[in-house]
Coordinates of C-alpha atoms and ligand atoms in Angstrom, one line a residue:
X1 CA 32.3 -28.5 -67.1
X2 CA 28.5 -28.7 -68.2
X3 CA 27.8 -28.4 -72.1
X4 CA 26.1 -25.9 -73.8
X5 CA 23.2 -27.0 -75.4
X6 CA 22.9 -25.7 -78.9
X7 CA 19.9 -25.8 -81.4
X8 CA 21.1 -25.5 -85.2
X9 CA 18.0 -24.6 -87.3
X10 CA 17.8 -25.7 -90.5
X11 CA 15.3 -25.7 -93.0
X12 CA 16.0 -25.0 -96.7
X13 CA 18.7 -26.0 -98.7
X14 CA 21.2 -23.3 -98.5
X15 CA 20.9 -23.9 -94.6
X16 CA 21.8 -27.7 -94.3
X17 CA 24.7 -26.8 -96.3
X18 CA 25.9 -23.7 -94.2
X19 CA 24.9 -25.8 -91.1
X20 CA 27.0 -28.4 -92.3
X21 CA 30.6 -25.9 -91.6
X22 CA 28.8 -25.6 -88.2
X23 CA 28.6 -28.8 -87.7
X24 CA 31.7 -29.7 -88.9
X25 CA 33.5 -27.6 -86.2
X26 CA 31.6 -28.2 -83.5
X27 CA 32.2 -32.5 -84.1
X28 CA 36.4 -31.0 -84.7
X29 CA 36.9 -29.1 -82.4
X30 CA 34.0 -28.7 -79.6
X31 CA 32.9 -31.7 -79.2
X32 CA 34.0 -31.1 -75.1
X33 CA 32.3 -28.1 -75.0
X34 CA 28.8 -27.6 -76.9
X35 CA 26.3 -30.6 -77.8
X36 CA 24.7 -29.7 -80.9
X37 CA 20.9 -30.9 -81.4
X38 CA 19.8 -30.1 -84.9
X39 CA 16.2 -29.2 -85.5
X40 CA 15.3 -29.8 -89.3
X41 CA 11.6 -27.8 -89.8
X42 CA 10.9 -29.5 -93.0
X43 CA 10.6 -26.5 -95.1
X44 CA 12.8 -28.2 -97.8
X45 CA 11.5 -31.8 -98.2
X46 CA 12.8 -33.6 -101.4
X47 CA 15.6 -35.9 -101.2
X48 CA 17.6 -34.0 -103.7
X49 CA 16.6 -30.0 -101.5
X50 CA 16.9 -32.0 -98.1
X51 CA 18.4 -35.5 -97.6
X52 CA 21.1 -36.0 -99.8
X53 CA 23.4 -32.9 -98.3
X54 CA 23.1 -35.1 -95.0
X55 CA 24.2 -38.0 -96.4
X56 CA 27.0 -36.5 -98.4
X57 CA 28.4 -33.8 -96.2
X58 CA 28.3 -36.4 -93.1
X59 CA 25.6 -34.2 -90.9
X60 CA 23.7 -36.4 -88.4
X61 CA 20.2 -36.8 -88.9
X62 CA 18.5 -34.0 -87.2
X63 CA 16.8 -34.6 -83.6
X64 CA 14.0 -33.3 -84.1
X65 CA 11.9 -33.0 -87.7
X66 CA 9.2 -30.3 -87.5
X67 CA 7.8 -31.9 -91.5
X68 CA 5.9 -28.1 -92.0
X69 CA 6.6 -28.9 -95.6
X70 CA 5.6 -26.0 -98.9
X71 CA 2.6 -23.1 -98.1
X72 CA 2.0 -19.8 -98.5
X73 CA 3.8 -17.6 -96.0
X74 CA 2.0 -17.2 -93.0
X75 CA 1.1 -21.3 -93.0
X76 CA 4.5 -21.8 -93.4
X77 CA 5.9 -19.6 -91.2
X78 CA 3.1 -20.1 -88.9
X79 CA 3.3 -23.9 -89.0
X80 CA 7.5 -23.8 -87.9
X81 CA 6.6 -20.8 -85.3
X82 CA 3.9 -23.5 -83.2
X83 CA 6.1 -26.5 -83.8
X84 CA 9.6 -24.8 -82.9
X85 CA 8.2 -23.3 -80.3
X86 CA 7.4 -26.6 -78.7
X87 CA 10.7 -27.8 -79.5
X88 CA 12.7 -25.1 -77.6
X89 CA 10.6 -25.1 -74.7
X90 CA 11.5 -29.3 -74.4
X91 CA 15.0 -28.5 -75.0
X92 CA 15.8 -25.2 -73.2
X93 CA 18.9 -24.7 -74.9
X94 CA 21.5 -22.1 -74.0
X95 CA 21.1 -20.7 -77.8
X96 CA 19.6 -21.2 -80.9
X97 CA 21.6 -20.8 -84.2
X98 CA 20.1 -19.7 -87.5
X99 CA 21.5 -19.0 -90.8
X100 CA 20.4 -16.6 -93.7
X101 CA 16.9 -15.3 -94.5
X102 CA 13.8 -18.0 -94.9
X103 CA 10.6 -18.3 -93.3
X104 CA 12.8 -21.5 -91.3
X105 CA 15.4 -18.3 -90.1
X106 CA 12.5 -16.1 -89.4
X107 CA 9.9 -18.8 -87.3
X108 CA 13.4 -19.8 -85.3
X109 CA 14.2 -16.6 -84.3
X110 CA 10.6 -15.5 -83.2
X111 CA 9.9 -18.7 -81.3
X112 CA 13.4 -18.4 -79.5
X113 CA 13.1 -14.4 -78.8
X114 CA 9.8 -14.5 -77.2
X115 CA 10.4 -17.2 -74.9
X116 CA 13.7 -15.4 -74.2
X117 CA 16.3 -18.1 -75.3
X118 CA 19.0 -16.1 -77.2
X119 CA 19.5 -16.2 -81.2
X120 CA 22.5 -16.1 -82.8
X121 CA 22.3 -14.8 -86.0
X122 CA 24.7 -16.0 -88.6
X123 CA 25.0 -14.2 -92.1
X124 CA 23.7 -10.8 -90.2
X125 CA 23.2 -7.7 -91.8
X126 CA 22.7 -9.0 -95.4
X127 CA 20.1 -6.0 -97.2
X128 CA 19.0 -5.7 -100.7
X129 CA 17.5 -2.5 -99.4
X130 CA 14.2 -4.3 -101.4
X131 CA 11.4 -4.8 -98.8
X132 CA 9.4 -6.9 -101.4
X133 CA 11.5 -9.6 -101.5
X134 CA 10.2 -12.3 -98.6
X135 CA 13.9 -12.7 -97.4
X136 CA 14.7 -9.1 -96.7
X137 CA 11.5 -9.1 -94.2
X138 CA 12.7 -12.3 -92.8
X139 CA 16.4 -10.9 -92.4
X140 CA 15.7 -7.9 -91.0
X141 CA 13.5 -8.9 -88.6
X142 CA 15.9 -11.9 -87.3
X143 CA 18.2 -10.0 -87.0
X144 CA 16.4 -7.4 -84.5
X145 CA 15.5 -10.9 -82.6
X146 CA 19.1 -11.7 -82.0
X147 CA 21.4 -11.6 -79.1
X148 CA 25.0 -12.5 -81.1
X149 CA 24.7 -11.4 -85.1
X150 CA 27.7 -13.1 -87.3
X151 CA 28.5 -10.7 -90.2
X152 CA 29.8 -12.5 -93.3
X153 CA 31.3 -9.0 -95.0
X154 CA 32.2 -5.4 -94.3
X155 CA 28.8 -4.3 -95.7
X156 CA 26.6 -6.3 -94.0
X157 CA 28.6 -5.4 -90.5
X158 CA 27.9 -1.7 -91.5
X159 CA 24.7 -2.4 -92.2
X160 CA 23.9 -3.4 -88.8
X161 CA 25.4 0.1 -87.7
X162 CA 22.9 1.9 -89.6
X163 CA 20.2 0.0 -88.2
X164 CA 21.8 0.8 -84.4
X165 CA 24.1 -2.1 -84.1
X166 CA 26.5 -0.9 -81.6
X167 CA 30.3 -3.1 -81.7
X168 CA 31.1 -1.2 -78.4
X169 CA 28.4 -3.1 -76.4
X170 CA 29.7 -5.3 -73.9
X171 CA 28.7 -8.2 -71.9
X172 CA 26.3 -9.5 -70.8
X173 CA 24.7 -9.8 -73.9
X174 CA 20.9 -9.7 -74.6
X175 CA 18.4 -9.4 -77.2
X176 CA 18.3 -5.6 -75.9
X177 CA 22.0 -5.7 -75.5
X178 CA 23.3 -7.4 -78.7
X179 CA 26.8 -8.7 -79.9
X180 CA 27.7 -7.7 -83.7
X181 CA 31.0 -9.5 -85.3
X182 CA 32.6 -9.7 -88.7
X183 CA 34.0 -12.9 -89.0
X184 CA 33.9 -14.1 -93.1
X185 CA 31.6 -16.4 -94.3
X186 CA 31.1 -20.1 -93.5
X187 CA 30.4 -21.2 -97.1
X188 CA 34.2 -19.6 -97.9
X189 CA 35.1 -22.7 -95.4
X190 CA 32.7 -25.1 -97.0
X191 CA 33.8 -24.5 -100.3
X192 CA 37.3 -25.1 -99.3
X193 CA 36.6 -28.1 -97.5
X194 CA 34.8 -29.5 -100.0
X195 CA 36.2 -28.4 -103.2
X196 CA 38.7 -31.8 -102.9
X197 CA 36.5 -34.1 -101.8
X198 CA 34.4 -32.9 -104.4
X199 CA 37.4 -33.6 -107.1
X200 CA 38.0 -37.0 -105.7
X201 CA 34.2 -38.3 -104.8
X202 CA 33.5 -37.2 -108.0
X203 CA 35.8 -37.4 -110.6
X204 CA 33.2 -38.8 -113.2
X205 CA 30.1 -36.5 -112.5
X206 CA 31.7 -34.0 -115.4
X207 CA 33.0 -36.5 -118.1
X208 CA 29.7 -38.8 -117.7
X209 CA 27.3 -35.5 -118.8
X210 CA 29.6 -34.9 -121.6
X211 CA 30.7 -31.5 -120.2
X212 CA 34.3 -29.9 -121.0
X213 CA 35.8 -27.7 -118.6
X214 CA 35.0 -23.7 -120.3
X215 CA 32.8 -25.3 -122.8
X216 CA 29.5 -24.6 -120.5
X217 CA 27.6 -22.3 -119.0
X218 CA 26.0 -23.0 -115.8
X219 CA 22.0 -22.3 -114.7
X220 CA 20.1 -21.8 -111.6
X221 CA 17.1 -19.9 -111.2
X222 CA 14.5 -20.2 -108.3
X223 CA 14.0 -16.8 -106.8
X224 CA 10.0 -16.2 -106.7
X225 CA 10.4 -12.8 -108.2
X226 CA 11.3 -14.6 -111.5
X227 CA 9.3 -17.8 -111.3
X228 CA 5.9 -16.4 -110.1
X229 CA 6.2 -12.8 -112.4
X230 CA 5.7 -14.8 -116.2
X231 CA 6.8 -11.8 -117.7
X232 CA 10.5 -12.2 -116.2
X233 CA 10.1 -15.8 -116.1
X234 CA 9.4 -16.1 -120.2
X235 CA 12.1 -12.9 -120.4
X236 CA 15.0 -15.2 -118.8
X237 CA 14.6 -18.4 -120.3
X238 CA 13.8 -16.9 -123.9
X239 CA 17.2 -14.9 -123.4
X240 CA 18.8 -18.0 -122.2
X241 CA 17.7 -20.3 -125.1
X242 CA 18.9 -17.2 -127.9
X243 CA 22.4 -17.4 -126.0
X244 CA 23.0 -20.9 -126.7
X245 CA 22.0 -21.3 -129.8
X246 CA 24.2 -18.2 -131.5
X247 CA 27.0 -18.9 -129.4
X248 CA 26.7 -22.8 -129.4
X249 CA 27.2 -22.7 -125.9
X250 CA 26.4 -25.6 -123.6
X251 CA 23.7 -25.1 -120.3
X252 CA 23.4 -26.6 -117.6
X253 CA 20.1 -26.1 -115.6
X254 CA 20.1 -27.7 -112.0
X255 CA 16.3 -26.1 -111.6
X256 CA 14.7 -25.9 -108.3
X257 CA 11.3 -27.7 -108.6
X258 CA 9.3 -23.9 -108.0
X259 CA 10.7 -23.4 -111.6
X260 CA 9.9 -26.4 -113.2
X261 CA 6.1 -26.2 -111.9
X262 CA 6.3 -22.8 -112.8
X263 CA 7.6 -23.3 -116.4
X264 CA 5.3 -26.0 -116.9
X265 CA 2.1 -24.3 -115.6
X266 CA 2.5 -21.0 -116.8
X267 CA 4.6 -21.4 -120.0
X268 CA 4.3 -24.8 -121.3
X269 CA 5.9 -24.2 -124.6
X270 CA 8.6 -22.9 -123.6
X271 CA 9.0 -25.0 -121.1
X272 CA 9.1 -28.0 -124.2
X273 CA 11.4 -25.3 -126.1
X274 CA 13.7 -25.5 -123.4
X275 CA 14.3 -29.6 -122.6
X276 CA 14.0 -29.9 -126.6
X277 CA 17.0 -28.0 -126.5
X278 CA 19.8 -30.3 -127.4
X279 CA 22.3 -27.7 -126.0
X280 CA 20.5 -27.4 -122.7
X281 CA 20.2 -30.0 -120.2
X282 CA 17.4 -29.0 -117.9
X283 CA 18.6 -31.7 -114.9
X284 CA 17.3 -32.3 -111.1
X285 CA 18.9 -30.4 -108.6
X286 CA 21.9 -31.2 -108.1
X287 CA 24.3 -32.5 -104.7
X288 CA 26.8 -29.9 -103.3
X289 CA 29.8 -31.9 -104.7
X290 CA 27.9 -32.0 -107.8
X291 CA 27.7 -28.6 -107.7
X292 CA 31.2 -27.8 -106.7
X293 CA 32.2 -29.4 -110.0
X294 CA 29.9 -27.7 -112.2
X295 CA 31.0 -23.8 -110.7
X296 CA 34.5 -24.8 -111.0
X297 CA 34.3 -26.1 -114.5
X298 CA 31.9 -24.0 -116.3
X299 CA 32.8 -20.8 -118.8
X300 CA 30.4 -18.7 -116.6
X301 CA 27.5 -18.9 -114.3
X302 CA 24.0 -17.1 -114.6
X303 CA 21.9 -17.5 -111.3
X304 CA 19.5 -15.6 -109.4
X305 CA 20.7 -17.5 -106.2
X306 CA 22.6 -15.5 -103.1
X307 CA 25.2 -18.7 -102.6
X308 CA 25.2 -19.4 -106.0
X309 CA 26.9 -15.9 -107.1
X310 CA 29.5 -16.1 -104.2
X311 CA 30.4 -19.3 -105.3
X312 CA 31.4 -18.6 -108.6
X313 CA 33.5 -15.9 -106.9
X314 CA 35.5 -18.5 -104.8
X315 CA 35.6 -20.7 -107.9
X316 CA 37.0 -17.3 -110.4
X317 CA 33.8 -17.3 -112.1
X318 CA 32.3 -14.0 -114.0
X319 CA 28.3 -14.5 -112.7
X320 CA 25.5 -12.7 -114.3
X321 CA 23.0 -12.3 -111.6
X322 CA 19.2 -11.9 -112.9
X323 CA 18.2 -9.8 -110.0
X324 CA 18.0 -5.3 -110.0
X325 CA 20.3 -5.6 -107.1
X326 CA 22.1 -8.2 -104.6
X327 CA 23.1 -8.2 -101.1
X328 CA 26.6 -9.1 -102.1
X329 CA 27.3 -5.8 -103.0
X330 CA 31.3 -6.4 -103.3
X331 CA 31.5 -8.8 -106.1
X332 CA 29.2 -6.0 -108.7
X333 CA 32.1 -3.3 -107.6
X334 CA 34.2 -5.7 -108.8
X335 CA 32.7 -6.0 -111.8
X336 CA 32.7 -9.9 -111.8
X337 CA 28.7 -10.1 -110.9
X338 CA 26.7 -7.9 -113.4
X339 CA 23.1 -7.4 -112.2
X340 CA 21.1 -7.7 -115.6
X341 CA 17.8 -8.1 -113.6
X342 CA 15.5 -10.0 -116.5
X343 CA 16.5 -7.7 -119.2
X344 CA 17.7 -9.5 -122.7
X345 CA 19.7 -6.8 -123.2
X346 CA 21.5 -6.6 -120.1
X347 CA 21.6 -10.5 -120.1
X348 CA 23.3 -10.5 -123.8
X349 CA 25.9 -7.5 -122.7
X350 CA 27.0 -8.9 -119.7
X351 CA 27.7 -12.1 -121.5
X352 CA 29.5 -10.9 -123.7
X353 CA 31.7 -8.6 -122.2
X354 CA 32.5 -11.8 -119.7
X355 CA 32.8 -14.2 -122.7
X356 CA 35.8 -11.6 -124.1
X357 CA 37.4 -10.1 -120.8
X358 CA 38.3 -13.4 -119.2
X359 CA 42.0 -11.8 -118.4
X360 CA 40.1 -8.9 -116.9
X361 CA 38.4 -10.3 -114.3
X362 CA 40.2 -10.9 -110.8
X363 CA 38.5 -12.8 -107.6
X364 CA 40.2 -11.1 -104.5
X365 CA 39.2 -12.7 -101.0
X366 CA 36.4 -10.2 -99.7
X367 CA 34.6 -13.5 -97.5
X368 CA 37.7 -14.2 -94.8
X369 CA 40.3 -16.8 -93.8
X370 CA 37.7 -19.8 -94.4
X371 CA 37.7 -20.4 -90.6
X372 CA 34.5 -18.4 -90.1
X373 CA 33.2 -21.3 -88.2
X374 CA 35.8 -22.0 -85.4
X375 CA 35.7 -18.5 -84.8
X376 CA 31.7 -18.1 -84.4
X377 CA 32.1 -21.2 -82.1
X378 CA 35.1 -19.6 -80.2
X379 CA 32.3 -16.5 -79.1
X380 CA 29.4 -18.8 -78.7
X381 CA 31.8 -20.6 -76.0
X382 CA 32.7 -17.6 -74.4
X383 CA 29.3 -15.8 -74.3
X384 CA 27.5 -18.3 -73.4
X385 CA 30.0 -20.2 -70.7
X386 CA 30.2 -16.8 -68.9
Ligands
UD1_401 C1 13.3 -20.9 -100.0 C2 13.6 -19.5 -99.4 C3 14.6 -18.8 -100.3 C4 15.8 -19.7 -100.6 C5 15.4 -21.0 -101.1 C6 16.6 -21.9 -101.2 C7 11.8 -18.5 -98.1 C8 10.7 -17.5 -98.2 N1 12.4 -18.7 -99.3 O1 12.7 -20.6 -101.3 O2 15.0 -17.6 -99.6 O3 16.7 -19.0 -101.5 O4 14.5 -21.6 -100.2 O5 16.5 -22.9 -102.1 O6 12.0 -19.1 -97.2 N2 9.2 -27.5 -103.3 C9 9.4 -28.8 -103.6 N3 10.1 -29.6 -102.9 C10 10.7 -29.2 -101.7 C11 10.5 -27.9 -101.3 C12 9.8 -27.0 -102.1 O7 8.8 -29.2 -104.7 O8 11.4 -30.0 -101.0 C13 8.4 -26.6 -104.1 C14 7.0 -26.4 -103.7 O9 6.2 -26.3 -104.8 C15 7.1 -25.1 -102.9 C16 8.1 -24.3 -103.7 O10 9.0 -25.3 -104.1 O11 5.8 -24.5 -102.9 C17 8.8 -23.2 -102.9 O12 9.4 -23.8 -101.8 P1 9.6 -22.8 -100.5 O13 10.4 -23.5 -99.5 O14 8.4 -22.2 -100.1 O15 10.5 -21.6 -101.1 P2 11.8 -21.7 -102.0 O16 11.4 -21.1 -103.3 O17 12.4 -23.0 -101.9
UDP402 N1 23.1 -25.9 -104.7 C1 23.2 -27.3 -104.8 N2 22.6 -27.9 -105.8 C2 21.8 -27.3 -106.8 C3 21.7 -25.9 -106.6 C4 22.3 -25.2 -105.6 O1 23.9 -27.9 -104.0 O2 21.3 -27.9 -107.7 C5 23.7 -25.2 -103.6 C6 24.7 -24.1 -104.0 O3 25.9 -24.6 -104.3 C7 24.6 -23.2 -102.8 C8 23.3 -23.4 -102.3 O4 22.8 -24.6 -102.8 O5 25.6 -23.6 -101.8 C9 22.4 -22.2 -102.7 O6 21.1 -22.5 -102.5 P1 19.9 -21.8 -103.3 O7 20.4 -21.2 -104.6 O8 18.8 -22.7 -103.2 O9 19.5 -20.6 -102.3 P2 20.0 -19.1 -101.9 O10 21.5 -19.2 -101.7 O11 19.7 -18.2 -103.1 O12 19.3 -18.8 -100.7

């Protein structure tokens, strides 16, 4: 029986990861059935964003390497849209997998929709219902682009209803005639797959920064809206640096490098307030083990990151999320994410009522059986074989 031929896209971070559960399957349990190539558009170029979530979660070096590298929007996008293009038209696969919301998700899905090759959409129907933030235009429009959309939660799959996703459709699917599914979330499987190795690869990474399980708080913040606005930017990390200081608390800061240029351009002293902090430790990003470790260790986490927030759910983490609203819409109604945007105040509530409601909180399974991938790879099969 001939092999399907399937491009994985990848580009930023967040996608080698999710990739990885793809990848993962296919090498467990398709191998006789799809051949993967995996088409890296450089989007995400540092070792530390790119390289070392290849070496450490075992992916193989991608075929192809599009090296777009940082711009402004349209170059960017522009850039992966001429060289992707090229790449599909070489490869003619029988589909092309995205994941999530970047310019990477939204140049993929373009080049493969308009030369007809079917997308398959996974983590579909995701909406913050805020059309200023770059991934919402990028989600939205991948998604209308796809042939099979993979919904991670209830919402997102009624989400797609509103926008005239219809489940009754039936085969043969196309871009006119598309597939929706709800099918949980692949970093639900990674983060059980990996939560062990994680404990045993890296039983030192905790004790060798000094950091006690509870006895930290844990960082990330990259999302443009706070890094390019300086009034939320200087808002945040302010907040942040009052927080440790009256409570003591230990903070870790994995910062994306569009923070630290951001904090050292635009707000250089505080910048110097913040790594002169000797309760904050303003560090690299980190690897996904790493990262593992901190979530499940720390007291609570404060991100403005999508993965981030659902993380600390799988790990029973409260999360204060500086955003107005998320696309994860489950974890607010169950009051372990509080949205406190850039406001001090809501920042310094939330933290509280999370430092003192511990036994409150519970962490209920909204994000599936942690087989999400096996069962994407299950339809692929079946679509595409037939
Ligand atoms: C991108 C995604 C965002 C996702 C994030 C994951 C878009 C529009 N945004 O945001 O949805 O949450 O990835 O991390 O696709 N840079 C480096 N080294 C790198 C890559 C970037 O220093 O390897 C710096 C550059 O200064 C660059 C800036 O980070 O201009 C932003 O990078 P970019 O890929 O444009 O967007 P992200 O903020 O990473
Ligand atoms: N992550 C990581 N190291 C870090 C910060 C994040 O491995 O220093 C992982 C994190 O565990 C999650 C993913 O990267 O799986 C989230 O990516 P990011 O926050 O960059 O993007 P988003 O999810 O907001 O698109």
């Amino acid at each position: 029986m001939r092999k399907l031929n399937v491009l994985n896209i990848v580009g930023a971070r967040p996608q080698i990861i999710k990739a990885s559960a793809i990848s993962r399957a296919i090498a467990t349990q398709f191998a006789d059935e799809i051949n993967e190539i995996i088409v890296h558009t450089g989007q995400h170029y540092d070792r530390e964003l790119s390289e070392v979530f290849f070496d450490e979660l075992e992916i193989r070096k991608p075929d192809h390497n599009l090296q777009v590298g940082s711009g402004r929007h349209g170059r960017q996008t522009g850039l992966i849209l001429e060289r992707i293009e090229e790449v599909i038209m070489n490869e003619k696969p029988d589909c092309v997998i995205i994941y999530g919301d970047t310019n990477s998700t939204l140049a993929a899905a373009l080049a493969a929709a308009k030369q007809h090759y079917p997308v398959v959409h996974i983590e579909a129907g995701m909406r913050s219902f805020n059309k200023t933030m770059p991934e919402e235009l990028n989600r939205i429009t991948a998604d209308h682009a796809s042939t099979l959309l993979f919904a991670s939660t209830n919402t997102a799959f009624k989400n797609l209803m509103t926008e005239g996703f219809r489940p009754e459709n039936v085969a043969p699917y196309n871009i006119n005639n598309p597939r929706i599914f709800l099918t949980g979330d692949i970093m639900y499987d990674n983060s059980l797959f990996y939560a062990d190795l994680a404990d045993r690869k890296k039983q030192d990474f905790l004790s060798n920064m000094g950091l006690t399980e509870d006895q930290f708080v844990l960082v990330t913040i990259h999302r443009d809206m706070n890094t390019d606005d300086l009034g939320r930017l200087t808002a945040i990390f302010n907040t942040l640096i009052d927080l440790a200081d009256s409570n003591q608390m230990v903070m870790v800061m994995p910062l994306h490098p569009r923070t630290i240029i951001a904090l050292r351009n635009k707000a250089p002293e505080l910048y110097e307030r913040l790594t002169g902090n000797n309760l904050i430790r303003v560090i690299s990003p980190v690897s996904f083990l790493e990262m593992i470790l901190l979530e499940k260790k720390a007291r609570m986490v404060i991100t403005d990151s999508g993965g981030v927030q659902k993380e600390s759910h799988f790990f029973s983490k409260p999360c204060i999320v500086l955003r107005k609203e998320t696309e994860w819409v489950e974890l607010v109604k169950n009051g372990t994410v509080k949205l406190a945007d850039a406001d001090p105040v809501r920042i310094a509530e939330a933290w509280e009522y999370f430092l003192h409601n511990k036994e409150l909180l519970q962490y209920p399974g909204f994000y599936g059986d942690g087989k999400a991938a096996i069962t994407i790879l299950k339809e692929i099969t079946e679509v595409f074989r037939s």
